[in-house]
Coordinates of C-alpha atoms in Angstrom, one line a residue:
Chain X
X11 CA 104.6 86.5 116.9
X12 CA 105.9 83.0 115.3
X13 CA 106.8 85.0 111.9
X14 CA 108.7 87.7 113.6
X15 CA 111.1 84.8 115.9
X16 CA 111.0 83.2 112.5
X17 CA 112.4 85.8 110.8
X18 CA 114.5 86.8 113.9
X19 CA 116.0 83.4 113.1
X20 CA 116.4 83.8 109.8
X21 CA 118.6 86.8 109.5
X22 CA 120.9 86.3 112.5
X23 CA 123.2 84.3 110.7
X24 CA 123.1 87.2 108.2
X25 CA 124.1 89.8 110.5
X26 CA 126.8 87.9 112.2
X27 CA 128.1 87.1 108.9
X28 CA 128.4 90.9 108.0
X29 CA 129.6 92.0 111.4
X30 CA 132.5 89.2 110.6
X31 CA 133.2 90.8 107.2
X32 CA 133.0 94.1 108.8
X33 CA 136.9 93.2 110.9
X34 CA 138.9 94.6 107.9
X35 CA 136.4 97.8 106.8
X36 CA 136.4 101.0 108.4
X37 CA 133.3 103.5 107.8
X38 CA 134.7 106.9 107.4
X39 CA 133.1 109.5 107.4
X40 CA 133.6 112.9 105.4
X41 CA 131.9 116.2 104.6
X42 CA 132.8 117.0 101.1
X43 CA 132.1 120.5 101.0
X44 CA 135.7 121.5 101.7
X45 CA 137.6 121.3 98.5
X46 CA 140.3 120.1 97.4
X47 CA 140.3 118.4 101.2
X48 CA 137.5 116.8 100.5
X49 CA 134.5 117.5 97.6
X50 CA 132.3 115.7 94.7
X51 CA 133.5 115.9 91.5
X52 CA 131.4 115.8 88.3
X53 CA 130.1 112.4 88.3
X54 CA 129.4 112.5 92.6
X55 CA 132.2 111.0 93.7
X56 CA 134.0 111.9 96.6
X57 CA 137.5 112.8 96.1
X58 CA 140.1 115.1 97.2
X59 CA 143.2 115.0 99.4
X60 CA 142.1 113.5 102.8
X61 CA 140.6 110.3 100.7
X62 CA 143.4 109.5 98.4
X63 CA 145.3 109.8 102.0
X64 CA 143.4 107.6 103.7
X65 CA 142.5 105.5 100.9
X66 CA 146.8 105.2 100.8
X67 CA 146.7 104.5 104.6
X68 CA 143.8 102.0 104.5
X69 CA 145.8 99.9 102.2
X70 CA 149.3 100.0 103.9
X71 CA 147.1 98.8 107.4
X72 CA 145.0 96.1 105.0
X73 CA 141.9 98.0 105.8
X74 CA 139.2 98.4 103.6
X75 CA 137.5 102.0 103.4
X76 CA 133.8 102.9 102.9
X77 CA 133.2 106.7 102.7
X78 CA 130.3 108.7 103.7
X79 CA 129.1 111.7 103.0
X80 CA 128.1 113.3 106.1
X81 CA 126.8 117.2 107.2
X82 CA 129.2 118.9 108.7
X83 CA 127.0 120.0 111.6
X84 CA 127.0 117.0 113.6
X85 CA 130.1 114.6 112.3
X86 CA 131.3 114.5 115.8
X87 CA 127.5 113.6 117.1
X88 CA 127.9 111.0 114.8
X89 CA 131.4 109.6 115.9
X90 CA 130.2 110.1 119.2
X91 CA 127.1 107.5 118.5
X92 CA 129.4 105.5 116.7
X93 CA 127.7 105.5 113.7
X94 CA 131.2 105.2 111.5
X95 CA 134.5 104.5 112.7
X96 CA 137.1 107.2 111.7
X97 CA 136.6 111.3 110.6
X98 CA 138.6 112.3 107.4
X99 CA 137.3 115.4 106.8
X100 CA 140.2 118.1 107.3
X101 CA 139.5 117.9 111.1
X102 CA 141.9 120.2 113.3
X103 CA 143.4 118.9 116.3
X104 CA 142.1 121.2 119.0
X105 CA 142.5 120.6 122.9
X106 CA 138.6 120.8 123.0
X107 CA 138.0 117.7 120.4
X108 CA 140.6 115.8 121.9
X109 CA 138.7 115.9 125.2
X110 CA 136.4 114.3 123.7
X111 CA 137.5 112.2 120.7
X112 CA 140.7 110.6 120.4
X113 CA 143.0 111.8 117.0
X114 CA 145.7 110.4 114.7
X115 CA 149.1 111.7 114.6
X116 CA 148.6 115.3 112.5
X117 CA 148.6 114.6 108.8
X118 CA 149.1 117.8 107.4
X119 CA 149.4 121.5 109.2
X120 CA 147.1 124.5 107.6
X121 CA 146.6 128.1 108.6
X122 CA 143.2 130.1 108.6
X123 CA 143.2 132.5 105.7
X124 CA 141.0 135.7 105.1
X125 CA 139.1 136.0 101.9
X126 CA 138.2 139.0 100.7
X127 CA 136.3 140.0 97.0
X128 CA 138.5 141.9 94.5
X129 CA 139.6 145.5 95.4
X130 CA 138.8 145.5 98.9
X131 CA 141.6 144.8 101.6
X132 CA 142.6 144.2 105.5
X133 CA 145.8 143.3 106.9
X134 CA 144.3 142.1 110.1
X135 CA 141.2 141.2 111.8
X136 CA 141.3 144.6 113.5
X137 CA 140.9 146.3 109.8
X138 CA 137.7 144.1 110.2
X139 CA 136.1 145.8 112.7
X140 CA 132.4 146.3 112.4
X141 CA 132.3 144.3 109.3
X142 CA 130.9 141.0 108.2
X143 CA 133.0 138.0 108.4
X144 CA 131.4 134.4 106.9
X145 CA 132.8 131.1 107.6
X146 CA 131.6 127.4 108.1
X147 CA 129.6 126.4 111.4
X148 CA 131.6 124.8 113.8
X149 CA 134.8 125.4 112.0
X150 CA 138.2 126.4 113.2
X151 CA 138.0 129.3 111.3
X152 CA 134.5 130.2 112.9
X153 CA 136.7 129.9 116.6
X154 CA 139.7 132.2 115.4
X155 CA 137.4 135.2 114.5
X156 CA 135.5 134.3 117.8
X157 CA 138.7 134.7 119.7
X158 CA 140.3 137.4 117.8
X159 CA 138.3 139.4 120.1
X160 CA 137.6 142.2 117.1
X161 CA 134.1 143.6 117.0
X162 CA 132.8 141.9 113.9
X163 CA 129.6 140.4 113.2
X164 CA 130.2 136.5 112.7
X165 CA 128.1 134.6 110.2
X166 CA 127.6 131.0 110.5
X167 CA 127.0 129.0 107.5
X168 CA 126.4 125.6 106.9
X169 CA 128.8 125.0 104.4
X170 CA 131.9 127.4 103.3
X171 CA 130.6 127.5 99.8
X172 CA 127.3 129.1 100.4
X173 CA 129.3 131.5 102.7
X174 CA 131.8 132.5 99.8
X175 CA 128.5 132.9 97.3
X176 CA 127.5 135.7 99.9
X177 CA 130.6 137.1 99.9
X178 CA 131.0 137.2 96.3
X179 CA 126.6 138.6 96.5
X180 CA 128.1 141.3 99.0
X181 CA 125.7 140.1 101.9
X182 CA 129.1 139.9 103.8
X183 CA 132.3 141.5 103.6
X184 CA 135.2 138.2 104.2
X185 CA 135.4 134.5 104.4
X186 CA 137.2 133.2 106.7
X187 CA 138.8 129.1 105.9
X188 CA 141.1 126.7 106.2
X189 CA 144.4 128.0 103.8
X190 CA 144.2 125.2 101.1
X191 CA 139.9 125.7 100.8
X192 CA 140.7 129.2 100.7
X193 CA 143.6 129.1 98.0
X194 CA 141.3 126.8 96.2
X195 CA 138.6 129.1 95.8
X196 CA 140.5 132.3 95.4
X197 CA 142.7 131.1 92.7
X198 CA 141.0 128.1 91.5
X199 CA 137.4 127.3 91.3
X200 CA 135.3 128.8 88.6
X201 CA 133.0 131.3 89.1
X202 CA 135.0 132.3 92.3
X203 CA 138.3 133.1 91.6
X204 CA 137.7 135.7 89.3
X205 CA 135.4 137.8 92.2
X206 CA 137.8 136.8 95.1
X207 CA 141.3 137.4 96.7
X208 CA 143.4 136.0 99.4
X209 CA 143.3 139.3 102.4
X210 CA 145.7 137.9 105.2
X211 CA 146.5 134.6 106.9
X212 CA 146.9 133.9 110.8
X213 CA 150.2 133.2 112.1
X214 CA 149.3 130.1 114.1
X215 CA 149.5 126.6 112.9
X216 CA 146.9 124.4 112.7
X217 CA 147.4 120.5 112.5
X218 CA 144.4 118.1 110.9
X219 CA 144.0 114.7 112.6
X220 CA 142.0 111.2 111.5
X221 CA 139.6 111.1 114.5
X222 CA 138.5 108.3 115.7
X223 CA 135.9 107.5 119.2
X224 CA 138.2 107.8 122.5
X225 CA 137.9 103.7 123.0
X226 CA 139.5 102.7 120.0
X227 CA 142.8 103.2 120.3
X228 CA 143.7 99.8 118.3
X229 CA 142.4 101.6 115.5
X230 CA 144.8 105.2 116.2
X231 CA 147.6 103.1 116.2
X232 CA 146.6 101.2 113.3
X233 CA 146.2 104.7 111.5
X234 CA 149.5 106.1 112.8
X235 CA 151.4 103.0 111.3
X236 CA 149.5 103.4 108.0
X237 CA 150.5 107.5 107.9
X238 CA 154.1 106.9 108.5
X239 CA 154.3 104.0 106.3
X240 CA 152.6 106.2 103.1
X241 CA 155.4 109.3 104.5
X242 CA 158.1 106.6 104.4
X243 CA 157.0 105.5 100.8
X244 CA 156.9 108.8 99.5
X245 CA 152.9 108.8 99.0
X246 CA 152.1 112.0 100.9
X247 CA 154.6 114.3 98.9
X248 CA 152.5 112.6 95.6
X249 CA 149.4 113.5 96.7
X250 CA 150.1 116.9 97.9
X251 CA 152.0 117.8 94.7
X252 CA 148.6 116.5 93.2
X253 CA 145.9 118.7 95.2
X254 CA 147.8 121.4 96.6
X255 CA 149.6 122.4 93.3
X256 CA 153.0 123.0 95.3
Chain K
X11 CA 81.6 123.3 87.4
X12 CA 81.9 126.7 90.0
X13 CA 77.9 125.1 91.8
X14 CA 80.1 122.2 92.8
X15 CA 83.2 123.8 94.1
X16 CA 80.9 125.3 96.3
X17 CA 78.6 122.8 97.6
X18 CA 81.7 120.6 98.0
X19 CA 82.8 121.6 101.5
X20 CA 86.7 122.0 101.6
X21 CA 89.4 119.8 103.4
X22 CA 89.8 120.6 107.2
X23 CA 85.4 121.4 107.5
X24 CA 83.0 118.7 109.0
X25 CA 80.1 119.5 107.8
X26 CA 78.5 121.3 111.4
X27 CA 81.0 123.9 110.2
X28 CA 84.0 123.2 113.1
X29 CA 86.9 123.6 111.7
X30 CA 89.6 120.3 112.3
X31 CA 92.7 121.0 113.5
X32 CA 94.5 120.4 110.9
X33 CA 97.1 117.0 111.3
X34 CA 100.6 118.0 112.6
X35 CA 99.4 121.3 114.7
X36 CA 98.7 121.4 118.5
X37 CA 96.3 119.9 120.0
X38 CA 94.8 123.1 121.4
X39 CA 94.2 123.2 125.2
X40 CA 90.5 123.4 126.2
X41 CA 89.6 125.9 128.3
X42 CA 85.9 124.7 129.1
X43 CA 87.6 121.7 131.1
X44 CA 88.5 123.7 133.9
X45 CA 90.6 120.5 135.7
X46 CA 94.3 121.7 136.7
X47 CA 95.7 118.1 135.5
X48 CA 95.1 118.3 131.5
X49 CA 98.2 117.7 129.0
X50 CA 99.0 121.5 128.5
X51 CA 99.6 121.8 132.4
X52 CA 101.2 118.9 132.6
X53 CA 103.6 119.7 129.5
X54 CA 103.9 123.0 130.9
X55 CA 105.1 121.8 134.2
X56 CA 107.6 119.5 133.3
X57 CA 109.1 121.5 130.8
X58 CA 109.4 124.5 133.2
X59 CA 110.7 121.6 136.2
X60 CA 113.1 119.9 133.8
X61 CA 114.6 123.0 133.1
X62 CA 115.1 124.4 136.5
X63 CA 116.4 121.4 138.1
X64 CA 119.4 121.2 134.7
X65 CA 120.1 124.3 135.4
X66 CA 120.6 124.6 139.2
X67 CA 122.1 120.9 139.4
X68 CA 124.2 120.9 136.5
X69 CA 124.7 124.5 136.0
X70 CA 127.7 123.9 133.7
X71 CA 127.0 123.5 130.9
X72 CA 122.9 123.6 131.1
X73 CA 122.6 127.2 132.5
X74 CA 125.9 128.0 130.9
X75 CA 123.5 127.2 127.4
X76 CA 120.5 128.8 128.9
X77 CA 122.7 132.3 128.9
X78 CA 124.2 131.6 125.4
X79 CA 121.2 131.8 123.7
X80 CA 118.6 134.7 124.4
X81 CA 119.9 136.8 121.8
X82 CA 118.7 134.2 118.9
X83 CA 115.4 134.5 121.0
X84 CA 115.0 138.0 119.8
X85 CA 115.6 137.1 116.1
X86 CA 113.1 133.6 116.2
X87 CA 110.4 136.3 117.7
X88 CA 111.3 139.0 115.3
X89 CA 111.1 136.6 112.2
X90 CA 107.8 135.5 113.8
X91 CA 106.4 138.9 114.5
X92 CA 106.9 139.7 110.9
X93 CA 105.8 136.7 109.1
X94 CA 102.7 136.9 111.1
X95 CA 101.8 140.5 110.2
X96 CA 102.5 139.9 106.3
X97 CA 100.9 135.9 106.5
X98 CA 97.4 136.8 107.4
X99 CA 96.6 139.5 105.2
X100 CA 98.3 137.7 102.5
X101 CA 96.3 134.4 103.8
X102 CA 92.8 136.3 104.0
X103 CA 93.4 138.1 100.1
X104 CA 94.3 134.8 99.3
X105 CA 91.0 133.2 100.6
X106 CA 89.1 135.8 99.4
X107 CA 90.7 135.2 95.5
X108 CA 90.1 131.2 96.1
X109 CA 86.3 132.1 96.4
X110 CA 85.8 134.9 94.3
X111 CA 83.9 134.2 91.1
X112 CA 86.4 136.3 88.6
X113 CA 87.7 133.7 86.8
X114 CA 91.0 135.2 86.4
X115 CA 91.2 136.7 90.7
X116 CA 90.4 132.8 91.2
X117 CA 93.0 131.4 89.1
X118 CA 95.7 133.5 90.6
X119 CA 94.9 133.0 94.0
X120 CA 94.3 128.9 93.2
X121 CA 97.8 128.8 91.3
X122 CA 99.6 130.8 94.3
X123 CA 98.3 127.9 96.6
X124 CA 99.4 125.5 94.5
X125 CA 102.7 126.4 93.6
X126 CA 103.5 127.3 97.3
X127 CA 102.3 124.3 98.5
X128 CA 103.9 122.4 96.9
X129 CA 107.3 123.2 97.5
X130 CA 109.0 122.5 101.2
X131 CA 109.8 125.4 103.3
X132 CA 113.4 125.2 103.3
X133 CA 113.4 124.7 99.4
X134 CA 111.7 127.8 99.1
X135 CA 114.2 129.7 102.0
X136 CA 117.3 128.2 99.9
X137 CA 115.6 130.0 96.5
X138 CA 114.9 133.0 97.8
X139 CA 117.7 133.6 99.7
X140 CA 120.4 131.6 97.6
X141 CA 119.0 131.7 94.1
X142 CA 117.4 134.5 93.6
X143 CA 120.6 136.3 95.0
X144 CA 121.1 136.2 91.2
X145 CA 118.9 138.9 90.0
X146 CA 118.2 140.5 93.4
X147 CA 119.6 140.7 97.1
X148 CA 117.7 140.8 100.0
X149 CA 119.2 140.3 103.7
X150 CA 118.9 137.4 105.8
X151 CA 115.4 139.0 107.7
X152 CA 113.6 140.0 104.7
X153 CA 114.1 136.5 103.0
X154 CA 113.2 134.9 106.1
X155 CA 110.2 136.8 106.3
X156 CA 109.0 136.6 102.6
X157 CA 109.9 133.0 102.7
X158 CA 107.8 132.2 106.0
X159 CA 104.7 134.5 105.4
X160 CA 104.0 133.5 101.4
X161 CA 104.0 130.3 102.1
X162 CA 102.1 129.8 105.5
X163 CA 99.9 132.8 103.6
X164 CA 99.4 130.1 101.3
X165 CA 98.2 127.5 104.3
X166 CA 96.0 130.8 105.8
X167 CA 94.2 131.3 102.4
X168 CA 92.7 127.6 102.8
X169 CA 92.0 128.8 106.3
X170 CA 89.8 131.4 105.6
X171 CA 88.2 129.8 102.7
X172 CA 87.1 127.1 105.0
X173 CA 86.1 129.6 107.6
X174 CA 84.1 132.0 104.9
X175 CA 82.7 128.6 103.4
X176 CA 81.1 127.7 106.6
X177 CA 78.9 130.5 106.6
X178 CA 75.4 129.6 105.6
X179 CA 74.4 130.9 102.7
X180 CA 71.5 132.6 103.7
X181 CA 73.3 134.9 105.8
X182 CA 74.8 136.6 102.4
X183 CA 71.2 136.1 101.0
X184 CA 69.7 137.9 104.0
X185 CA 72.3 140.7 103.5
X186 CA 72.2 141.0 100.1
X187 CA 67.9 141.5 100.4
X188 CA 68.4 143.9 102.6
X189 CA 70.5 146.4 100.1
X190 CA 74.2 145.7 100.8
X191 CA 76.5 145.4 98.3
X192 CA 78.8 142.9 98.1
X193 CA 82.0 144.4 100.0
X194 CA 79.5 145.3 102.6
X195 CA 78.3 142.0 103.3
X196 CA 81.7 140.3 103.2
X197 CA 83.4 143.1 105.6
X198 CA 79.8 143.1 108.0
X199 CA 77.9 140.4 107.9
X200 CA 80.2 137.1 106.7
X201 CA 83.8 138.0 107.8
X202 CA 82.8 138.7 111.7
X203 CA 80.7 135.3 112.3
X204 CA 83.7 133.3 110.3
X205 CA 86.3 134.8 112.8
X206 CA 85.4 132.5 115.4
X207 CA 86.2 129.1 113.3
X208 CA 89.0 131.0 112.2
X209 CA 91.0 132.1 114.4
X210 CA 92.0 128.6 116.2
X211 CA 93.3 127.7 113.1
X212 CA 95.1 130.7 112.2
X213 CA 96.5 130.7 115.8
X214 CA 97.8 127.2 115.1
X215 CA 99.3 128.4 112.1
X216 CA 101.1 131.2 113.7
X217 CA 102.9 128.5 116.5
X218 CA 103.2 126.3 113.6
X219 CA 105.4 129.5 111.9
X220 CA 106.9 129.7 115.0
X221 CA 108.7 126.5 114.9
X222 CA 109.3 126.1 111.5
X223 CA 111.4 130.1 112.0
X224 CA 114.6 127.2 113.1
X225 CA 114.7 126.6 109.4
X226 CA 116.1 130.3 108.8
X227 CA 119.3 129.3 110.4
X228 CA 120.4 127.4 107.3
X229 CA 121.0 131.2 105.7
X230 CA 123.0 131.9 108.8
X231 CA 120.7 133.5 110.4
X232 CA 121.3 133.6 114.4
X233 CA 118.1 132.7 115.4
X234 CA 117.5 131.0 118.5
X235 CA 118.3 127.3 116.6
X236 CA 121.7 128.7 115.1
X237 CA 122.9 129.7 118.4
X238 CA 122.1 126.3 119.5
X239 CA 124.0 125.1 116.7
X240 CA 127.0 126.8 117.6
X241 CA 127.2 126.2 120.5
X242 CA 127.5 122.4 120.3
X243 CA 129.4 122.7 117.0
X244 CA 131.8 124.4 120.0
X245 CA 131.4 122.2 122.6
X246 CA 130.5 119.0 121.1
X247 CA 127.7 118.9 123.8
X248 CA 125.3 117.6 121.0
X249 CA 122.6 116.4 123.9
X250 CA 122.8 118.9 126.3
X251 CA 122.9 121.6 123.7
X252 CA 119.6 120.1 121.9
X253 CA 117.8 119.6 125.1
X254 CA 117.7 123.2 126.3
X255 CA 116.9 124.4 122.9
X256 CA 113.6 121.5 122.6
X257 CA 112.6 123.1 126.3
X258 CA 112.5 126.7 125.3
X259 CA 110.7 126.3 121.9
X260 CA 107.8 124.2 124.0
X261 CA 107.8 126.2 127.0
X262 CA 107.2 129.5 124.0
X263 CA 104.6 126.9 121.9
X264 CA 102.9 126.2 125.1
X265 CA 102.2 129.6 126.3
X266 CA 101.3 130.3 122.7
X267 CA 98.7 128.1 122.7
X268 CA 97.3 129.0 126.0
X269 CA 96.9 132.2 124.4
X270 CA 94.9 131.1 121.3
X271 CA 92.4 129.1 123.2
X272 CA 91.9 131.8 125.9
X273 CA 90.9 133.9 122.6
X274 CA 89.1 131.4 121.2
X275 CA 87.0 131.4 124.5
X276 CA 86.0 135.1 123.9
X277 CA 84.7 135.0 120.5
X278 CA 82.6 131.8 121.4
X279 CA 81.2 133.8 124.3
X280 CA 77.7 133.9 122.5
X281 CA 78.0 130.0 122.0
X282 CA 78.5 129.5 125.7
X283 CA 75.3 131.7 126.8
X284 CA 73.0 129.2 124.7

């Protein structure tokens, strides 16, 4: 009983030190299956767009970033229980998240595209009718063949690339993504891009957003300075010219 | 070196020739305590109250979840159904390799145990659904299947070992003295008296299989887990989602087990009459 107040003691100076540190750093989240938004390169990193951008933002706001990597089944569980501060992981700004999470202004607008392997074709989702469409659990991409309301058979996987290696192994007949993951593996990524090709793209929009939890709106602001100070300072074109390749 | 593999009794056997539940499975109810307060009514209870008075209180989004769901149901029993059926033959051919004195039949059956046992579950889902996509392709229900039943047929073969172990030996003596050959002694005289220590295990196994089905959904498989998944990777109702899916798999694991002990029950019918 002594040793434990004793050592109760003896580390609360310790954590109020680090909770002071912790003013200026942010703990952001990311899912870095989702290239070139987010991915590891050779060496494990974490790089891609949405970090060089935030990285960018961080240091226009004086904040200091510390990424991690997190399954994308369950990042917003994981906002929700606060366990990091901000989501930069190609998030879509949906009416359904923002009831319950609290976004950025949009940082760069997307469609869904249709991938489909070599030779094979569809102009639409109803040309996919009574086929096998693939895509990411809990993606947007997942919720546009969902509401397409064509007859297709939807396969959730936990993370687009297994998806697009079972499209590629015929288990399923299209991937459906976000445009710049689905660019990136169609005319990009080795091993993929010889085996795949872009089908069709939706006509909506779709905007990604920071997220951060609904009670923090010091924080969105902080973020919305940050992304109009790195648009201001020419930043943004950089870094898209960089990972998009346009 | 084989005198001492036998007269060492395996893991899982005291020595009056019970079989332990094995650490990790359900505590199976007993039957012989014919109280209506025990833990498996009591579980059974509140799991069955809790999820009545969600769903007619709350009814959005709990019964709202309760309807999404029964579909992935049907695949988590199908997966089941199917590992079970290819498990225990697989386990018992496996137990009877792990005792049989061909060298070569032994070291198969020993190396298959080994191997599968030591990889995890969901390794072994990913390679055979993922890696071995390579050289052949299976869909989601076959790899599920082969995944689940080699290597819970793995777990079985110690099973039946054990079981066949805890045989006295003078049973097969008796047997053998009185002109059967061997086939005829394992098939009539050994394998009927070792049912009864093996099926509670085996029946544990099979709830055990049971739960460990919610691994399948990581090859998109829309088991009863993956819709589960989905649903709160829609609705970002992580808790609610998580607590209707918890109260289904034990409500099923419950009645399960009910069901193994009430067998268990009839084959120890001779045990009770002493």
């Amino acid at each position: 009983m002594l040793r434990r107040l004793l050592c109760t003691v003896l580390l609360l100076p310790t954590l109020l030190c680090s909770a002071a540190s912790a003013a200026e750093k942010i703990v952001v989240a990311t899912n870095p299956e989702w290239p070139p938004m987010e991915f590891l390169d050779d060496e494990k990193r974490i790089i891609g767009y949405d970090i060089d951008m935030m990285n960018a933002i961080a240091a226009e706001v004086g904040l200091e970033t510390e990424f991690r990597m997190t399954a994308w089944d369950g990042i917003f569980a994981g906002i929700a229980a606060g366990n990091y501060d901000v989501i930069a992981s190609a998030v879509t700004i949906t009416p359904e998240r923002q009831k319950a999470f609290a976004f950025s202004v949009p940082y760069y607008d997307v469609r869904q595209i249709v991938v489909l392997r070599k030779g094979d074709s569809a102009a639409n989702f109803e040309a996919l009718k009574g086929r096998v469409i693939g895509g990411q659990i809990g993606t947007t991409g997942i919720f546009v063949a969902q509401k397409s309301g064509v007859d297709m058979t939807i396969r959730e996987y936990d993370s687009v690339g297994l998806a697009m290696q079972d499209l590629i192994n015929s288990r399923i007949d299209a991937v459906i993504c976000d445009s710049p993951v689905a660019l990136y593996y169609a005319n990009q990524k080795e091993g993929f891009a010889d085996h795949l090709s872009v089908a069709f793209r939706t006509e909506a929009t779709e905007s990604f957003g920071f997220v951060v939890q609904k009670n923090r709106k010091d924080l969105v602001e902080r973020l919305n300075k940050g992304i109009e100070a790195v648009r201001a300072k020419g930043i943004e074109a950089e870094l898209i010219r960089k990972w998009m390749g346009d | 070196m084989r005198d001492n593999e036998e007269n060492s009794l395996p893991a899982g056997v005291a020595p009056e020739g019970k079989i332990e539940v094995p650490a990790g499975g359900l505590v199976l109810p007993d039957s012989e305590k014919g109280s209506l307060v025990n833990a498996w009514s009591l579980s059974l209870v509140g799991a069955v109250v809790v999820l009545t008075v969600l769903c007619t209180v709350w009814p959005d989004p709990y019964l709202e979840i309760l309807c999404f769901v029964p579909e992935g149901l049907l695949v988590t029993f199908e997966v089941t159904i199917l590992s079970i059926i290819c498990a225990i033959p697989l386990g018992l051919i496996t137990g009877l390799g792990r005792l049989s004195h061909n060298r070569v039949i032994n070291l198969i059956a020993s190396t298959y145990v080994e191997v599968i046992r030591g990889i995890p579950l969901l390794v072994q889902i990913f390679y055979i659904y993922y890696a071995l996509a390579k050289f052949l392709q299976v869909s989601g229900l076959t790899s599920a299947v082969i995944a689940i039943s080699f290597c819970y047929g793995a777990y079985m073969g110690e099973v039946f070992r054990a079981g066949i172990m805890a045989i006295p030996k003078g049973q097969t003596e008796a047997s053998r003295s009185l002109g059967f050959n061997k086939v005829q002694t394992m098939v009539l005289v050994v394998l009927p008296q070792a049912l009864r220590t093996i099926v509670p295990p085996v029946g544990n196994e099979c709830i055990a299989m049971l739960k460990d089905t919610s691994l399948v959904s990581v090859m998109a498989m829309p088991d009863l887990m993956q819709y589960g998944r989905s649903f709160a990777a829609k609705s970002y109702l992580y808790f609610e989602t998580y607590t209707i899916i918890a109260l289904i798999y034990l409500i099923i694991t419950l009645l399960l087990s009910k069901a193994v002990s009430i067998l268990e029950s009839r084959l120890n019918y001779y045990d009770k009459r002493k």
